[in-house]
């Protein structure tokens, strides 16, 4: 499992009994996590510095319960990059700290390249990967179906004083956008994808990643340039093993010279337990 320890003001304090206790800057939160099926070292909800905890609803979703006033927006810093956070629906705060593993890798690949790099970030959420790539010198087209997520990503780029002319924010269904880019003949040197495990398509159809992932990688391979740099796909779908992801990439990219790997990614907790947080498959191309 790969982890990253370069967060300046985030830490995973403890995990247990279906929950994780985290500190984001000065804000301490308790959130549910389905991977945490082991006992807690103590009553996490009784942690003295706890500011808020998320309560799941039996009918879906849930709500935040605060123990003390929390700013509407707060920040977290990784390396020299900062991100805007807030308490959001479905236990989200606007960042997935485990993704720092991938940010570090993408930055290294981009900075090692001797040419301009155009990146397509699909299901871009609040722009963690977008900020990382732009900070390394790439141009990024950031696509997400939720306008609020694109707006937050735009603010995160501005928050870091990055060149906003290097970013393009598109509010659209990612599959439909890629299909149009293919028809337009538009290509990119790198593709990043962080698709949801479950959701609804533009016509209300059910989306399940395990049913769609192969065709999704097939589709996005068509917008890779003739001389691509890298390809990354994340999965939070329980049971979708890293080797499955690697196999999909190797099958679809068989005619391109590439090197691929796939691993679990996670967060090392202060209690000595590493929390698994899905998996990532990463592919670089040999001519680069």
Coordinates of N, CA, C and O in Angstrom, one line a residue, residues 116 126 151 154 169 212-213 227:
X116 N 5.7 20.9 -23.2 CA 4.5 21.3 -22.6 C 3.6 20.1 -22.5 O 3.6 19.2 -23.3
X126 N -13.0 18.8 -6.5 CA -12.6 20.2 -6.1 C -11.2 20.6 -6.6 O -10.7 21.6 -6.2
X151 N -16.4 25.3 -9.4 CA -16.2 26.6 -8.8 C -15.2 26.5 -7.7 O -14.3 27.4 -7.5
X154 N -11.8 26.1 -9.1 CA -11.3 27.3 -9.7 C -10.7 28.2 -8.5 O -9.7 28.8 -8.7
X169 N -12.2 25.1 -17.0 CA -13.2 24.4 -16.2 C -14.5 24.1 -17.0 O -15.1 25.1 -17.5
X212 N -18.8 -0.2 -15.9 CA -18.4 0.8 -16.8 C -16.9 1.1 -17.0 O -16.5 1.7 -18.0
X213 N -16.1 0.6 -16.1 CA -14.7 1.0 -16.1 C -14.0 0.6 -17.4 O -13.2 1.4 -17.9
X227 N 1.9 10.9 -28.5 CA 3.1 10.9 -27.7 C 2.7 11.2 -26.2 O 3.1 12.2 -25.7

